[in-house]
Each structure stands twice: as C-alpha cells, then as structure tokens.
Coordinates of C-alpha atoms and ligand atoms in Angstrom, one line a residue:
M1424 CA 52.5 168.8 112.9
P1425 CA 54.9 167.3 110.4
Y1426 CA 54.0 164.0 108.9
Q1427 CA 55.9 161.2 107.3
A1428 CA 54.5 159.1 104.4
V1429 CA 54.9 155.4 104.4
I1430 CA 54.7 153.5 101.1
G1431 CA 54.7 149.9 100.1
L1432 CA 54.2 148.6 96.5
E1433 CA 52.7 145.6 95.0
I1434 CA 53.9 145.1 91.4
H1435 CA 52.4 142.8 88.9
A1436 CA 54.7 141.7 86.1
Q1437 CA 53.8 139.5 83.2
L1438 CA 56.3 136.8 82.6
L1439 CA 57.8 136.4 79.1
T1440 CA 56.5 132.9 78.4
A1441 CA 55.1 132.0 75.0
T1442 CA 52.2 130.2 76.5
K1443 CA 49.9 130.7 79.5
V1444 CA 50.7 129.5 83.0
F1445 CA 48.3 126.5 83.2
C1446 CA 47.4 125.8 79.5
G1447 CA 49.0 125.9 76.1
C1448 CA 47.3 129.1 74.8
S1449 CA 49.4 131.8 73.4
T1450 CA 50.2 134.9 75.5
R1451 CA 50.7 137.2 72.5
F1452 CA 49.3 140.7 73.0
G1453 CA 46.9 142.2 70.5
A1454 CA 45.2 139.2 69.0
P1455 CA 41.5 139.5 68.2
P1456 CA 39.3 139.0 71.3
N1457 CA 38.8 135.5 72.6
T1458 CA 41.2 133.8 70.1
H1459 CA 43.7 132.6 72.7
I1460 CA 41.3 130.6 74.9
C1461 CA 40.7 127.0 75.8
P1462 CA 38.6 125.0 78.3
V1463 CA 41.4 125.4 80.9
C1464 CA 41.7 129.2 80.9
L1465 CA 37.9 129.5 80.5
G1466 CA 37.4 127.2 83.6
L1467 CA 35.1 124.8 81.7
P1468 CA 34.0 121.7 83.7
G1469 CA 36.5 118.9 83.8
A1470 CA 39.5 121.0 82.5
L1471 CA 42.6 120.6 84.6
P1472 CA 45.6 123.1 84.9
V1473 CA 49.1 122.0 84.1
L1474 CA 51.9 124.2 85.4
N1475 CA 54.2 125.9 82.9
R1476 CA 57.8 125.1 83.9
Q1477 CA 59.1 128.2 82.1
A1478 CA 56.9 130.5 84.3
V1479 CA 58.4 129.0 87.4
D1480 CA 61.9 129.4 86.1
L1481 CA 61.3 133.1 85.2
A1482 CA 59.8 133.7 88.7
L1483 CA 62.9 132.1 90.2
R1484 CA 65.1 134.2 88.0
A1485 CA 63.4 137.4 89.4
G1486 CA 63.8 136.0 92.9
V1487 CA 67.5 135.3 92.7
A1488 CA 68.2 138.6 90.9
L1489 CA 66.5 140.5 93.8
G1490 CA 68.6 138.5 96.3
C1491 CA 65.6 136.7 97.7
A1492 CA 65.3 133.5 99.6
I1493 CA 63.7 130.8 97.5
N1494 CA 61.2 128.5 99.2
A1495 CA 61.9 124.8 98.6
R1496 CA 58.1 124.2 98.5
S1497 CA 55.4 126.5 97.5
V1498 CA 51.7 126.0 97.1
F1499 CA 49.1 127.4 94.8
A1500 CA 45.9 128.6 96.3
R1501 CA 42.5 129.7 95.1
K1502 CA 41.5 133.2 95.7
N1503 CA 37.8 133.2 95.4
Y1504 CA 35.8 136.2 94.2
F1505 CA 33.2 137.0 91.5
Y1506 CA 34.0 139.2 88.6
P1507 CA 33.0 138.8 85.0
D1508 CA 36.6 138.8 83.8
L1509 CA 37.4 135.8 86.0
P1510 CA 35.6 132.8 84.4
K1511 CA 36.5 130.2 87.1
G1512 CA 35.1 132.3 89.9
Y1513 CA 38.6 132.2 91.5
Q1514 CA 42.1 133.2 90.6
I1515 CA 44.9 130.7 91.0
S1516 CA 47.5 132.5 93.1
Q1517 CA 49.9 131.7 95.9
Y1518 CA 49.0 132.6 99.5
D1519 CA 50.8 131.6 102.6
Q1520 CA 53.5 129.6 100.8
P1521 CA 54.8 131.7 97.9
L1522 CA 57.6 130.6 95.6
V1523 CA 60.0 133.5 96.6
G1524 CA 60.6 135.0 100.1
R1525 CA 62.5 137.9 101.4
G1526 CA 65.1 140.0 99.5
E1527 CA 66.1 143.6 98.8
L1528 CA 66.6 146.0 96.0
R1529 CA 68.7 149.1 96.5
V1530 CA 67.8 152.0 94.2
A1531 CA 69.2 155.4 93.5
S1532 CA 66.8 158.3 94.0
G1533 CA 68.1 161.8 93.4
D1534 CA 71.1 162.1 95.6
H1535 CA 70.4 159.2 97.9
T1536 CA 70.1 155.4 97.9
V1537 CA 67.1 153.6 99.2
A1538 CA 67.2 150.0 100.3
V1539 CA 63.7 148.5 99.8
G1540 CA 62.9 145.1 101.3
I1541 CA 61.1 142.6 99.1
T1542 CA 58.6 140.8 101.2
R1543 CA 57.7 138.0 98.7
I1544 CA 57.2 137.2 95.1
H1545 CA 54.4 134.8 94.1
L1546 CA 53.2 133.3 90.9
E1547 CA 49.6 133.8 89.7
E1548 CA 47.4 134.0 86.7
D1549 CA 46.1 137.1 85.2
A1550 CA 42.3 137.7 84.7
G1551 CA 40.6 138.6 81.4
K1552 CA 39.7 142.1 80.3
S1553 CA 36.4 143.9 80.4
L1554 CA 35.9 146.1 77.4
H1555 CA 33.7 149.1 78.3
E1556 CA 34.6 151.3 75.4
G1557 CA 35.1 151.3 71.7
L1558 CA 32.5 148.8 70.8
A1559 CA 29.2 149.7 69.0
D1560 CA 27.0 148.5 71.8
A1561 CA 29.3 149.7 74.6
S1562 CA 26.6 152.0 76.1
D1563 CA 24.4 149.1 77.2
R1564 CA 26.8 146.2 77.6
T1565 CA 30.3 145.2 78.7
S1566 CA 32.2 142.8 76.5
L1567 CA 34.8 140.3 77.7
D1568 CA 38.1 139.3 76.2
Y1569 CA 39.6 136.2 77.9
N1570 CA 42.9 136.2 75.9
R1571 CA 44.7 137.5 79.0
A1572 CA 43.0 135.1 81.4
G1573 CA 45.7 132.6 82.5
V1574 CA 48.7 134.7 81.4
P1575 CA 51.5 134.2 84.0
L1576 CA 52.3 137.0 86.4
I1577 CA 54.5 137.5 89.3
E1578 CA 53.4 139.8 92.1
I1579 CA 56.3 141.4 93.8
V1580 CA 55.4 142.8 97.3
T1581 CA 57.7 145.3 99.0
E1582 CA 58.0 146.1 102.7
P1583 CA 56.6 149.6 103.7
D1584 CA 60.1 151.0 103.3
L1585 CA 59.5 153.9 100.9
R1586 CA 59.0 157.4 102.3
S1587 CA 58.2 159.7 99.3
P1588 CA 56.5 159.6 96.0
A1589 CA 59.8 160.3 94.3
D1590 CA 61.5 157.3 96.0
A1591 CA 58.5 155.1 95.1
S1592 CA 58.7 156.1 91.5
A1593 CA 62.5 155.6 91.4
F1594 CA 62.0 152.2 92.9
F1595 CA 59.3 151.2 90.3
E1596 CA 61.5 152.5 87.5
Q1597 CA 64.6 150.6 88.6
L1598 CA 62.6 147.4 89.3
R1599 CA 61.2 147.6 85.9
A1600 CA 64.7 148.1 84.4
M1601 CA 65.9 145.1 86.4
L1602 CA 63.0 142.8 85.2
V1603 CA 63.6 143.8 81.6
W1604 CA 67.3 143.4 82.0
I1605 CA 67.0 139.8 83.1
G1606 CA 64.5 139.0 80.5
V1607 CA 61.6 138.3 82.8
N1608 CA 59.2 141.0 81.6
D1609 CA 58.9 143.3 78.6
G1610 CA 58.4 146.4 80.6
N1611 CA 55.5 147.5 78.5
M1612 CA 53.3 149.5 80.8
D1613 CA 50.9 150.7 78.0
E1614 CA 50.0 147.1 77.2
G1615 CA 49.6 146.3 80.9
S1616 CA 52.5 143.9 81.2
L1617 CA 53.7 145.8 84.3
R1618 CA 51.3 147.4 86.8
C1619 CA 51.7 148.8 90.2
D1620 CA 49.4 149.0 93.2
A1621 CA 50.6 151.6 95.8
N1622 CA 49.8 151.3 99.6
V1623 CA 50.3 154.5 101.5
S1624 CA 49.7 155.8 105.0
V1625 CA 50.9 158.8 107.0
R1626 CA 52.0 159.2 110.6
P1627 CA 53.5 162.0 112.7
V1628 CA 57.2 162.2 112.4
G1629 CA 58.8 160.2 115.2
E1630 CA 55.9 157.8 115.5
S1631 CA 56.9 154.2 115.1
R1632 CA 53.5 152.6 114.6
L1633 CA 52.1 152.6 111.1
G1634 CA 49.1 154.6 110.2
T1635 CA 46.0 153.2 108.4
K1636 CA 46.8 152.6 104.8
V1637 CA 45.0 153.1 101.6
E1638 CA 45.7 151.1 98.4
V1639 CA 45.7 152.8 95.0
K1640 CA 45.2 150.2 92.3
N1641 CA 46.5 149.8 88.8
L1642 CA 49.0 152.6 88.3
N1643 CA 50.5 152.0 84.9
S1644 CA 53.0 154.9 84.6
F1645 CA 55.7 156.3 86.8
R1646 CA 54.1 159.7 86.6
Y1647 CA 50.7 158.4 87.7
L1648 CA 52.3 156.6 90.6
R1649 CA 54.0 159.8 91.8
Q1650 CA 50.9 162.0 91.2
A1651 CA 48.5 159.5 92.9
L1652 CA 50.8 159.3 96.0
E1653 CA 51.3 163.0 96.2
Y1654 CA 47.5 163.5 96.1
E1655 CA 46.8 160.7 98.6
I1656 CA 49.4 161.8 101.1
E1657 CA 48.0 165.3 101.1
R1658 CA 44.4 164.0 101.4
Q1659 CA 45.4 161.8 104.4
I1660 CA 47.3 164.6 106.1
D1661 CA 44.3 167.0 105.7
L1662 CA 42.0 164.3 107.2
V1663 CA 44.3 163.7 110.2
D1664 CA 45.0 167.4 110.7
S1665 CA 41.3 168.2 110.9
G1666 CA 40.7 165.5 113.5
Q1667 CA 39.2 162.9 111.2
R1668 CA 40.4 159.4 110.5
V1669 CA 41.7 157.8 107.4
E1670 CA 39.4 155.0 106.3
Q1671 CA 41.1 151.9 105.0
D1672 CA 39.9 151.5 101.4
T1673 CA 40.9 150.7 97.9
R1674 CA 41.1 153.6 95.5
L1675 CA 41.7 154.4 91.8
W1676 CA 43.7 157.2 90.3
D1677 CA 41.5 159.4 88.1
Q1678 CA 43.7 161.1 85.6
A1679 CA 40.9 163.3 84.4
T1680 CA 40.4 165.0 87.7
S1681 CA 43.9 164.3 89.2
R1682 CA 42.4 162.7 92.3
T1683 CA 42.1 159.3 93.8
I1684 CA 38.6 158.1 94.1
T1685 CA 37.3 155.3 96.3
M1686 CA 36.6 152.0 94.5
R1687 CA 35.5 149.8 97.3
S1688 CA 36.0 149.4 101.0
K1689 CA 39.1 147.3 101.7
E1690 CA 38.6 143.5 101.6
D1691 CA 40.4 141.2 104.0
A1692 CA 42.2 138.0 103.2
H1693 CA 39.4 136.0 104.7
D1694 CA 36.9 137.5 102.3
Y1695 CA 38.7 135.6 99.6
R1696 CA 38.4 132.2 101.3
Y1697 CA 41.8 131.2 100.2
F1698 CA 42.4 127.4 100.2
P1699 CA 45.1 125.2 98.6
E1700 CA 44.5 124.6 94.9
P1701 CA 43.5 120.9 94.8
D1702 CA 44.2 120.5 91.0
L1703 CA 47.9 121.4 91.3
A1704 CA 50.7 119.7 93.2
P1705 CA 52.9 121.8 95.4
V1706 CA 55.9 123.2 93.6
D1707 CA 59.2 121.7 94.8
V1708 CA 62.3 123.6 93.8
D1709 CA 65.6 121.9 94.7
A1710 CA 68.9 123.7 95.4
A1711 CA 70.2 122.6 92.0
R1712 CA 67.4 124.4 90.2
V1713 CA 68.0 127.6 92.2
E1714 CA 71.7 127.4 91.5
R1715 CA 70.9 127.0 87.8
A1716 CA 68.8 130.1 87.9
R1717 CA 71.6 132.0 89.6
Q1718 CA 74.2 130.8 87.1
A1719 CA 72.0 131.8 84.2
L1720 CA 71.6 135.4 85.4
P1721 CA 73.4 138.0 83.3
E1722 CA 75.6 140.5 85.0
L1723 CA 73.1 142.7 86.9
P1724 CA 72.8 146.5 86.5
A1725 CA 74.5 147.3 89.8
A1726 CA 77.5 145.1 89.0
R1727 CA 77.7 146.4 85.5
R1728 CA 77.7 149.9 86.8
D1729 CA 80.5 149.3 89.2
R1730 CA 82.5 147.6 86.5
L1731 CA 82.1 150.5 84.1
M1732 CA 83.5 152.8 86.8
V1733 CA 86.5 150.5 87.6
E1734 CA 87.3 149.2 84.2
F1735 CA 86.8 152.3 82.1
G1736 CA 87.1 155.1 84.7
L1737 CA 83.7 156.4 83.9
S1738 CA 81.9 158.7 86.4
S1739 CA 79.1 157.4 88.5
Y1740 CA 76.7 159.5 86.4
D1741 CA 77.9 158.1 83.1
A1742 CA 77.9 154.5 84.5
T1743 CA 74.4 154.9 85.8
E1744 CA 73.1 156.3 82.5
L1745 CA 74.8 153.5 80.6
T1746 CA 73.1 150.8 82.7
R1747 CA 69.6 152.1 82.5
S1748 CA 68.9 149.3 80.2
R1749 CA 70.8 146.2 79.2
E1750 CA 70.5 147.3 75.6
T1751 CA 72.3 150.5 76.3
G1752 CA 74.9 148.7 78.4
D1753 CA 75.5 146.1 75.7
W1754 CA 75.7 148.8 73.0
F1755 CA 78.3 150.7 74.9
A1756 CA 80.3 147.5 75.2
A1757 CA 80.1 146.9 71.5
V1758 CA 81.2 150.4 70.6
V1759 CA 84.2 150.1 72.9
A1760 CA 84.9 146.6 71.6
A1761 CA 85.0 148.1 68.1
G1762 CA 87.9 150.4 69.2
A1763 CA 86.3 153.6 70.6
P1764 CA 87.7 155.1 73.8
A1765 CA 85.1 154.6 76.7
K1766 CA 84.5 158.2 77.5
A1767 CA 83.9 159.1 73.8
A1768 CA 81.6 156.1 73.4
A1769 CA 79.6 157.1 76.5
N1770 CA 79.3 160.8 75.3
W1771 CA 78.1 159.8 71.8
L1772 CA 75.6 157.2 73.2
M1773 CA 74.2 159.5 75.8
G1774 CA 74.3 162.6 73.6
E1775 CA 73.8 162.5 69.8
M1776 CA 72.5 158.9 69.7
A1777 CA 70.0 159.2 72.6
R1778 CA 68.7 162.5 71.2
T1779 CA 68.3 161.2 67.6
L1780 CA 66.6 158.0 68.8
N1781 CA 64.3 160.0 71.0
D1782 CA 63.4 162.3 68.1
S1783 CA 62.6 159.5 65.8
G1784 CA 60.8 157.3 68.5
L1785 CA 63.2 154.4 67.9
S1786 CA 65.2 152.2 70.3
L1787 CA 68.8 151.2 69.9
A1788 CA 67.8 148.0 68.3
D1789 CA 66.4 149.9 65.4
S1790 CA 69.3 152.3 65.0
P1791 CA 70.4 152.6 61.4
I1792 CA 73.9 153.2 62.7
S1793 CA 75.6 150.1 64.1
A1794 CA 78.0 150.0 67.1
A1795 CA 80.9 149.5 64.7
G1796 CA 79.7 152.4 62.6
L1797 CA 79.6 154.7 65.5
A1798 CA 83.1 153.5 66.6
G1799 CA 84.3 154.4 63.0
L1800 CA 83.0 157.9 63.4
I1801 CA 84.6 158.3 66.8
D1802 CA 87.8 157.1 65.3
L1803 CA 87.8 159.9 62.8
V1804 CA 87.3 162.4 65.6
E1805 CA 90.1 160.8 67.7
R1806 CA 92.5 161.0 64.8
R1807 CA 91.5 164.6 64.2
V1808 CA 90.4 163.8 60.7
I1809 CA 87.2 165.7 61.4
N1810 CA 86.3 168.2 64.2
S1811 CA 83.5 167.6 66.6
S1812 CA 80.9 169.8 64.8
T1813 CA 81.6 168.2 61.5
A1814 CA 81.2 164.8 63.3
K1815 CA 77.7 165.7 64.3
E1816 CA 76.9 166.5 60.7
V1817 CA 78.4 163.2 59.6
F1818 CA 76.4 161.4 62.3
E1819 CA 73.2 162.8 60.8
K1820 CA 74.3 161.7 57.3
M1821 CA 75.1 158.2 58.6
W1822 CA 71.7 158.0 60.1
T1823 CA 69.8 158.8 57.0
S1824 CA 72.1 157.2 54.4
G1825 CA 73.5 154.2 56.2
A1826 CA 76.9 155.0 54.7
T1827 CA 80.1 154.7 56.8
A1828 CA 81.7 157.8 58.4
T1829 CA 84.8 157.5 56.2
A1830 CA 82.7 157.3 53.0
I1831 CA 80.7 160.4 54.0
V1832 CA 83.8 162.4 54.9
D1833 CA 85.6 161.4 51.7
A1834 CA 82.6 162.0 49.4
G1835 CA 81.9 165.4 51.0
G1836 CA 85.5 166.6 51.4
L1837 CA 84.7 167.1 55.1
A1838 CA 88.2 166.3 56.4
Q1839 CA 89.2 169.1 58.7
I1840 CA 91.9 171.5 57.7
S1841 CA 94.8 171.3 60.2
D1842 CA 97.4 172.6 57.9
E1843 CA 98.7 175.8 59.4
G1844 CA 99.7 177.2 56.0
A1845 CA 96.2 176.7 54.7
L1846 CA 94.6 178.3 57.7
A1847 CA 97.0 181.3 58.2
A1848 CA 95.5 183.2 55.3
A1849 CA 92.0 182.8 56.7
V1850 CA 93.2 184.0 60.1
D1851 CA 94.8 187.0 58.6
Q1852 CA 91.6 187.9 56.6
V1853 CA 89.5 187.7 59.7
L1854 CA 91.9 189.9 61.7
A1855 CA 91.9 192.5 59.0
A1856 CA 88.1 192.4 58.7
H1857 CA 87.4 192.9 62.4
P1858 CA 89.7 195.6 63.8
E1859 CA 87.4 196.4 66.8
P1860 CA 87.5 192.9 68.4
V1861 CA 91.2 192.8 67.7
R1862 CA 91.7 196.0 69.6
Q1863 CA 89.5 194.7 72.4
Y1864 CA 91.6 191.5 72.7
R1865 CA 94.8 193.5 72.9
A1866 CA 93.2 195.7 75.5
G1867 CA 92.8 192.6 77.7
Q1868 CA 89.2 191.5 76.7
T1869 CA 90.4 188.0 75.7
K1870 CA 86.8 186.7 75.6
V1871 CA 86.5 188.0 72.0
L1872 CA 88.9 185.2 70.9
G1873 CA 85.9 182.9 70.6
F1874 CA 84.2 185.3 68.2
L1875 CA 87.3 185.6 66.0
V1876 CA 87.9 181.8 65.9
G1877 CA 84.2 181.4 65.0
Q1878 CA 84.7 183.7 62.0
V1879 CA 87.5 181.5 60.7
M1880 CA 85.3 178.4 61.2
K1881 CA 82.6 180.1 59.2
A1882 CA 85.0 181.0 56.5
T1883 CA 86.2 177.4 56.1
G1884 CA 82.7 175.9 56.1
G1885 CA 83.3 174.5 59.6
K1886 CA 86.2 172.3 58.4
A1887 CA 89.0 174.1 60.2
S1888 CA 90.6 172.4 63.1
P1889 CA 89.4 174.6 66.0
A1890 CA 92.6 173.8 68.0
V1891 CA 94.9 174.9 65.2
V1892 CA 92.9 178.1 64.5
N1893 CA 93.0 178.9 68.2
A1894 CA 96.7 178.6 68.3
L1895 CA 97.3 180.6 65.1
M1896 CA 94.9 183.3 66.2
R1897 CA 96.5 183.7 69.6
R1898 CA 99.9 183.8 68.1
A1899 CA 98.8 186.5 65.6
L1900 CA 97.0 188.6 68.2
E1901 CA 99.9 188.5 70.6
R1902 CA 102.5 189.2 68.0
A1903 CA 101.6 192.9 67.6
Ligands
LIG2949 P1 47.1 143.6 103.2 O1 46.8 142.6 104.3 O2 46.2 144.7 103.1 O3 47.3 142.9 101.9 P2 49.9 143.6 103.6 O4 50.4 143.7 105.0 O5 49.9 142.3 102.9 O6 48.5 144.3 103.6 O7 50.7 144.7 102.7 C1 50.4 145.0 101.4 C2 51.3 146.1 101.0 O8 51.0 147.3 101.8 C3 52.8 145.8 101.2 O9 53.5 146.4 100.1 C4 53.1 146.6 102.4 O10 54.5 147.0 102.5 C5 52.2 147.8 102.4 N1 51.8 148.3 103.7 C6 51.4 147.5 104.8 N2 51.0 148.3 105.8 C7 51.2 149.6 105.4 C8 51.0 150.9 105.9 N3 50.5 151.0 107.2 N4 51.3 152.0 105.2 C9 51.8 151.8 104.0 N5 52.0 150.7 103.4 C10 51.7 149.6 104.0
LIG2950 ZN1 43.9 128.2 77.5
LIG2951 MG1 48.5 141.2 101.6

C-alpha cells in the first residue's frame, strides 16, 4: 500500500538581542562557562524577571515578515519540569496566548512551490547547557553552563503541511534565510542558535485523518533533518505494513548509526502543569507597534526576487540564487550600482566570486574584492579590453593583491589584442602548422575551428580577442 508522509516542524531561533530576555546578562556565545549569569537567570529566591523590549520587537518582526496575525495581548506561562540545565524548575514560555498567530511561508522546493502554514510563534527563554564531554572529570559527572539560560528564543510552529523530507529541508533552509535576512537570528546552526524539531507521521494515500506522530528533537543541520525524516518515514511504514502500530514518542537522531532512537515516551501538555507566569504582566502590543514593525522590515526575499526579474530581466534561477541571502542580494545591487550590467554582475557573483569564497571559506563580507572593484573588472570585459579568460586571471590577482583590475591589466600588459593586423600573422602561422585540421575543415568538419582558434590563443598567451581570431580564421579558411 502506498503511504504519504505528513510533517510539521517546530523551530527554535535565538533572537539577536545583546542581553537575555528577562535580565541584563550578555547573550554572547563562547564565553567561559557561567560568566553570563545573575540571580534572575539562575532563578535565585527573590529575583524577578523584567521583559526585554527588544526581544518582543524581534519576535514581532519575524511575525510580520511571515505574514502572521499579531495577538494584541499575549501571556507568559511557566512550563514546569525538572532538568539540571533548568535552574528555576520551569521554563518561562508562552502557552495558550502566544505573541504571534497564524501566517504562511511559501518556499521553492525542486520544481514546485510549497505553502506552509505557520501555526504560531511564541517567545520563550532558552535553558542552560549540560556538558558531558571534554572535561577532565566527564566520566563521572555532568557539568552545567548556565550562560545560555535565559537567552531569548522564538519557537515557530508549522502546520502539518509538509509531505516529504526534501520539502521539509527546503522549508527549514528558506525560513533560516528569511530570519537571517530580517536580522532576527544569526542562522548559526553549529552554535545552536537555530534548531529544528521534526514531527512526522505516515498514512495511507487518500486517508484524510492524521496518523500517530513521532517527534525527532534537536536537528541542527538540513542534512540531519532530511536523513532523520527519511529514516523515520521508512521505520513507520515498516511498522504499519507489518500490522504493528506507531507509538507516539520523542526521538533523537543518532548520526553515528544513522537511526532515530527513542528518548522518552511523549509527554502531554498537562504533564507540564502550565500556568500563567505571575511575575510578568501580559504583553500588550498595540496596532501602532505592529505597524512600526512592518514599516521597519527590509524588502523581503520574495519581493526582491520578483524585482530582480522585472527590473533587470534576470531569469527566475538567477533571481533565486541572488536572494539566497541579503548579503548576496545587496552585493549584487552594489555591483550594478557601480555600473555593471545586471546579467554580467549575476554571472560573476554566482560563478567566480562564489567559487573563490567557497574555496577560501570566506563570506562576501570578507571578500578582498569590493563591489566597485568587481564592477571595474566587468567594465574591462564589457569594453573588450580583456577577454573572459584573462578576466578570470585578473580576478585571481585582484583577490590576492587587492589591486584594481585596470592596474593589474596595465602592469601585466594583459589587454587583449583585437588588432586584425597583429593577429593575422598568428592565424597564418597556425594554419601553416596544422594542414590536417585545415583540410578537415574544408571537407566540412567545421568543429575543428575550435582547435585552430585555441592554437592562436595559445600563441598569444591568451590575450587575443577570441571574436576577432574566430572571424579571421573563418575568413582565411573559406578563402581557399
Ligand atoms: P503536541 O500536542 O504534541 O505538541 P501539536 O498539535 O502542538 O502537537 O503539534 C506539534 C507539531 O507537530 C506541529 O508542527 C504540527 O504541525 C505537527 N503535527 C501535529 N500532528 C501531526 C501528525 N499527525 N503528523 C505530523 N505532524 C504533526
Ligand atoms: Zn542573568
Ligand atoms: Mg504542542
């Protein structure tokens, strides 16, 4: 029997505030353990939380960017459970009255578009971190670092609208891009600032009721998300096919064995004894504040993408690539503003620039070539001062030396030779040296033209204008 997978995601994103959500401690990652703590985030007696306004504004920004309804009043709630990394014995979260309600994000996945409903977005605090490894006494004790306790998070919950691991991964990727684009989250999955829990069930195709779901916790890469879902879907189908039932539980992805393993049986909301947080007032957000959040949004990826297609005539592929991050989009705009034609700017950014950044493990912000510098190089190609293979060489030299394209071309005598008189001799020499290809060309095997042109390029140290050589060569071959 064919089955359909049903997937809903819960994504935790750390908000880019300087301080924690209920106290003034720093949120900076990587500090020595337990140096960013105070009575409030440690839950010491008598300490009272004070809500960070900036955290609310960032959560609102995420809400409006995802087209969500904003709730005029939301309420913090205590989620009670014991775990050593949770010093208060409860997490301050939001429960039945979250800050942000329903919305939608449409994402591209392969050749189709998926509209994924956002159920809600709520604000909460992060827990601390248990350290099981790397310390001298790790074999007989667990150490605790509370620096992360109280760091502001949003949890974004989706509707069970996803139907495949590939779509889920595309959604997570594009949601991440959106959060980074609007300055809400740094997108750093290795440091744990963005994590995903995946809920998944299977049902026979055509069935409208949902199957029993399993939750796989804490997936911190797109690949793990996809692999965990693929494994889990297969496991569930095997169970159902062999007449067994899927048990509702909470699982972990084990990279070492490429399997999901059960962590605990699923807890229910009532296990957490949620109740309204008595130490914090409800959050009232008036229409003006929502409007300010909306006004403050930058142009969003989808709008930017459409504009690139309309304004510059770029293909949908190019426009999508150039809006994968705001940095790329803004860089493209800067190269074009410095005078480069859009298509050439797009090709250089997605080609040579992307490849070189990737090889050196850098991001655009660290590029030794500026947007104006790249526009200068493109200009030399456009004006046919250099040909495109020389341009790649010049790009490399710009990268390592920081010099301008013009300076490099002048110093190296790299300007291309377009003068027909200067090239005619080289063409004649090549023709004389290669009688066999010449004969083949004249016998109708015109493919050999490429070889002959290549010989002239070689003879001129790559500086000949390929267009001029082509024309001269054709003329010479067809003359006889
Ligand atoms: P819970 O009560 O277990 O927290 P929720 O209804 O709040 O469950 O949903 C949590 C997440 O699980 C949401 O992302 C939702 O879309 C997803 N989800 C709910 N039911 C299913 C299901 N049967 N199969 C797959 N995902 C589901
Ligand atoms: Zn603190
Ligand atoms: Mg729930």
